[in-house]
Short mmCIF file of C-alpha atoms in Angstrom, two decimals:
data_model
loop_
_atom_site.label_atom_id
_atom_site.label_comp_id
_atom_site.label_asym_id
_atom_site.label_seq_id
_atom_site.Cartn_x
_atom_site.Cartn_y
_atom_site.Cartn_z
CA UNK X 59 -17.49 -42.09 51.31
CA UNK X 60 -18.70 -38.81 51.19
CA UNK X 61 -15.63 -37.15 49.47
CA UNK X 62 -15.41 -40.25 46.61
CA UNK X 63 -19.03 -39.26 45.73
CA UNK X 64 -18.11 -35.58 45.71
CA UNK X 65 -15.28 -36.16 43.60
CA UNK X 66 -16.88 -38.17 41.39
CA UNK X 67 -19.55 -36.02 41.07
CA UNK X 68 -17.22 -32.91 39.76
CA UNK X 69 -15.32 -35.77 37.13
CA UNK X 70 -18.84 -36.68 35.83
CA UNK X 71 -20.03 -33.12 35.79
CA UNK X 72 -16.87 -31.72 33.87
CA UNK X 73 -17.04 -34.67 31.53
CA UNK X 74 -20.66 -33.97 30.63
CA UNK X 75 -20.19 -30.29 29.89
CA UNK X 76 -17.17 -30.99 27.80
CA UNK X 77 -19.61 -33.51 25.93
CA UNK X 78 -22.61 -30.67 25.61
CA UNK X 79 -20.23 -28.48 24.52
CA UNK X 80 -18.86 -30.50 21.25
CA UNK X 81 -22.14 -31.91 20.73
CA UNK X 82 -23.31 -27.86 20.21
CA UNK X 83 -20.35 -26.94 19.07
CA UNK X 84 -20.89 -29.49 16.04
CA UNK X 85 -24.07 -29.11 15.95
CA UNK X 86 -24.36 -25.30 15.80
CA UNK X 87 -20.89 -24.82 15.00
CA UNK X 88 -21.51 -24.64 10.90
CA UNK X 89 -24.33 -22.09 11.25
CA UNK X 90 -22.83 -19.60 13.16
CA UNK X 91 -19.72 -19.88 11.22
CA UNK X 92 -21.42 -19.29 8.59
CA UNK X 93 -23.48 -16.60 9.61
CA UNK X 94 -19.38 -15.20 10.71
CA UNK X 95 -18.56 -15.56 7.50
CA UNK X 96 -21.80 -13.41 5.77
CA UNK X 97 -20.67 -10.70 7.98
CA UNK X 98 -24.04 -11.54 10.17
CA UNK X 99 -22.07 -10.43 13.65
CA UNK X 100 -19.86 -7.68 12.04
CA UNK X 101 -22.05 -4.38 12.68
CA UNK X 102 -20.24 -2.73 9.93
CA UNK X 103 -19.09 -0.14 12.48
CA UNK X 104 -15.27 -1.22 10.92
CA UNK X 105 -16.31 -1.13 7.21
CA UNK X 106 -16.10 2.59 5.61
CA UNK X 107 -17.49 4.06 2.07
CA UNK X 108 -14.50 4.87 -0.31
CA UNK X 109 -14.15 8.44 -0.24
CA UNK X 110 -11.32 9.13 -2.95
CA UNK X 111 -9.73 12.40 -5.19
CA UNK X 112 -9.09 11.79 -8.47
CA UNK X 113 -5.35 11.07 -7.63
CA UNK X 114 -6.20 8.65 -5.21
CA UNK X 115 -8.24 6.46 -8.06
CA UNK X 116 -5.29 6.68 -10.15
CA UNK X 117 -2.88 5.59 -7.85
CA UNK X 118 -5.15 2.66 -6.73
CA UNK X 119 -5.49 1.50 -10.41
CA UNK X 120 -1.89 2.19 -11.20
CA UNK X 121 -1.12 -0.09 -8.27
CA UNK X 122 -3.58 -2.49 -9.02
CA UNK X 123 -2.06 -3.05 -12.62
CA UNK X 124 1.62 -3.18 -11.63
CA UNK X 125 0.27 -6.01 -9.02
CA UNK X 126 -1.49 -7.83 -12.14
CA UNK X 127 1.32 -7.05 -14.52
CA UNK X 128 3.52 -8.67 -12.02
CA UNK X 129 1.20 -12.09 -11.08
CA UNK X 130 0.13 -12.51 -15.24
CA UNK X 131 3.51 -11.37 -16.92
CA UNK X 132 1.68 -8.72 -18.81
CA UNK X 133 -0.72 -5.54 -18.48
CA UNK X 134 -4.38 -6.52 -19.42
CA UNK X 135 -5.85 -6.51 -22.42
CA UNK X 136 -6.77 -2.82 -22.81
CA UNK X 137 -10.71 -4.05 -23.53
CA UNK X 138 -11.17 -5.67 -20.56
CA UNK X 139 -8.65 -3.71 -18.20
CA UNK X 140 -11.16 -2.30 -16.04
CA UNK X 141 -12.55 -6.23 -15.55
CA UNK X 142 -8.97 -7.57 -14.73
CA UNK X 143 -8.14 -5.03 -11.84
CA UNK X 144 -11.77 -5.08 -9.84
CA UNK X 145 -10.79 -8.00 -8.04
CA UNK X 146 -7.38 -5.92 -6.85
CA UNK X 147 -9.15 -3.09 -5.74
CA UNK X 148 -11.21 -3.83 -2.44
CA UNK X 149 -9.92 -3.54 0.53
CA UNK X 150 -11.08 -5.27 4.38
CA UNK X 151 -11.75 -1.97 5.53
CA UNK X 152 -14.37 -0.95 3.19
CA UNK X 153 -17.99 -2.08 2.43
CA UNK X 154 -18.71 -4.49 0.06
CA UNK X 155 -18.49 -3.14 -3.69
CA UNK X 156 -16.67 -0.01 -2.65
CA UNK X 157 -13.54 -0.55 -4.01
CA UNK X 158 -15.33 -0.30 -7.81
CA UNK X 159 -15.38 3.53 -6.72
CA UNK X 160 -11.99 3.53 -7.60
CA UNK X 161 -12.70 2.81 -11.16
CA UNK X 162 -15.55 6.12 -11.39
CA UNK X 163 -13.98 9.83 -11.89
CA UNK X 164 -15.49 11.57 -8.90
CA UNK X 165 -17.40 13.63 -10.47
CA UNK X 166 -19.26 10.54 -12.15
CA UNK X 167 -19.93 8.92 -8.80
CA UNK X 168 -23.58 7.57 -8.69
CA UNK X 169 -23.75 7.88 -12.75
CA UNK X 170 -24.33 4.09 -13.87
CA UNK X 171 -22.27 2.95 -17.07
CA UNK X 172 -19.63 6.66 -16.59
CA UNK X 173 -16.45 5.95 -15.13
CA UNK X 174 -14.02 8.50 -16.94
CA UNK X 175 -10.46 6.88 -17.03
CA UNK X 176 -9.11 5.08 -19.81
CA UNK X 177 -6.06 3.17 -20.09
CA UNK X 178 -2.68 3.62 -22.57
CA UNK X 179 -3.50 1.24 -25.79
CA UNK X 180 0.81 1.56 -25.55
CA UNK X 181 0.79 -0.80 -22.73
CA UNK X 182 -2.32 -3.18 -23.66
CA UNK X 183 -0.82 -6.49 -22.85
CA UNK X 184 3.16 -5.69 -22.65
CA UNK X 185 5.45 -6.99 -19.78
CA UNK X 186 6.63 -3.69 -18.17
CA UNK X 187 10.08 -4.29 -19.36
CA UNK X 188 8.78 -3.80 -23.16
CA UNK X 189 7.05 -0.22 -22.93
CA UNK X 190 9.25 1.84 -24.50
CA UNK X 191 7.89 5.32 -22.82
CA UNK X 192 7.49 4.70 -19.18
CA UNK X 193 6.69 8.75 -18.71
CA UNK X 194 3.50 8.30 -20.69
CA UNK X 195 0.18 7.98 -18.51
CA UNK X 196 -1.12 4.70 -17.86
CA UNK X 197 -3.99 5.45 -16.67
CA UNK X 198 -5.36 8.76 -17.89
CA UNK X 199 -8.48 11.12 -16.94
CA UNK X 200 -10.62 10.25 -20.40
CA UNK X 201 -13.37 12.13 -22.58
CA UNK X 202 -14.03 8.48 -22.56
CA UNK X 203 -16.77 7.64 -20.14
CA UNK X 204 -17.69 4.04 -20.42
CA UNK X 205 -16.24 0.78 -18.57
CA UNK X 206 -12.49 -0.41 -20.02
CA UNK X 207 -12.30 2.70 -22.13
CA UNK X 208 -8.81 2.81 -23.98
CA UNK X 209 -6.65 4.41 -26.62
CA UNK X 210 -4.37 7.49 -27.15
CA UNK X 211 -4.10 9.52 -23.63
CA UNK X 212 -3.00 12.81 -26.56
CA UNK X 213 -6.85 11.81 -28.26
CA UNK X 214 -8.50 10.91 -25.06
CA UNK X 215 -6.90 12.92 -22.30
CA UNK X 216 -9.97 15.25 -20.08
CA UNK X 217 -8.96 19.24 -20.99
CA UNK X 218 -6.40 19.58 -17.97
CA UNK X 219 -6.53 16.40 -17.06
CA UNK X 220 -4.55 14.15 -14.95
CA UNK X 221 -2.52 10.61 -15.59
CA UNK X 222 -0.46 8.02 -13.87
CA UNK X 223 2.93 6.51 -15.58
CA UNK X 224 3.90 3.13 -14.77
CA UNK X 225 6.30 4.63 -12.05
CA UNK X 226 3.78 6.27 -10.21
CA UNK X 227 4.57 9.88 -11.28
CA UNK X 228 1.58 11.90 -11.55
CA UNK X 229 1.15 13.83 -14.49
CA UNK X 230 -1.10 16.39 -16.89
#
């Protein structure tokens, strides 16, 4: 008699802990998933600051437009390029907002409203297949310093200054 009550004992036991823990786990279960999805237990330890050359910002935004060219059938609008590629430019293993840094010539990091680049009015809303020269720059170092700056990389181009063409080629 003794070993039917011990038994019995360990089913009842094991069935009431699986019952305390779904009635916590639905219970709690939305708040700390939310509170996983905030980033509330991520200690940031794997989340960097974007750190980038001047190459390295082109290259992002060069891939970042071939990637938008190729889901939208067309490069932006040249107005509101800057706008259409943010959302291609962060990355898990960086901080929140640090893949904007991408957009900012390095030397205009921390400047609000200067960003320095300025994208080819020759490719404003094109499919790829329709620009006629793919060794002009893209994306181009500008004189031009505010957001979704655009026009003629031979008006605009920085003194010595660097661009991306559509094949990734860098080029002055």
């Amino acid at each position: 008699m003794a070993s039917a009550r011990k038994k019995w004992f360990k089913r009842g036991s094991g069935v009431a802990l699986l019952l305390a823990v779904v009635f916590i786990g639905v219970y709690y279960g939305p708040l700390f998933y939310g509170l996983w999805q905030r980033g509330f237990f991520d200690r940031g330890s794997a989340k960097k600051q974007y750190e980038g050359t001047s190459i390295d910002n082109l290259k992002f935004m060069r891939t970042a437009l071939m990637g938008y060219e190729e889901s939208e059938g067309q490069f932006p609008i040249a107005g509101g390029w800057m706008d259409a590629i943010e959302n291609r430019l962060s990355t898990d293993d960086l901080k929140k907002g640090e893949g904007m840094k991408k957009l900012v010539y390095p030397e205009y990091e921390g400047q609000a409203g200067k960003y320095g680049y300025a994208f080819n009015d020759a490719m404003s809303g094109k499919y790829k297949g329709d620009v006629r020269d793919t060794k002009a720059p893209m994306v181009f170092e500008s004189t031009a310093t505010e957001k979704n700056a655009h026009g003629d990389p031979a008006k605009l181009r920085r003194p010595g200054g660097l661009g991306i063409t559509m094949g990734g080629q860098i080029v002055r």
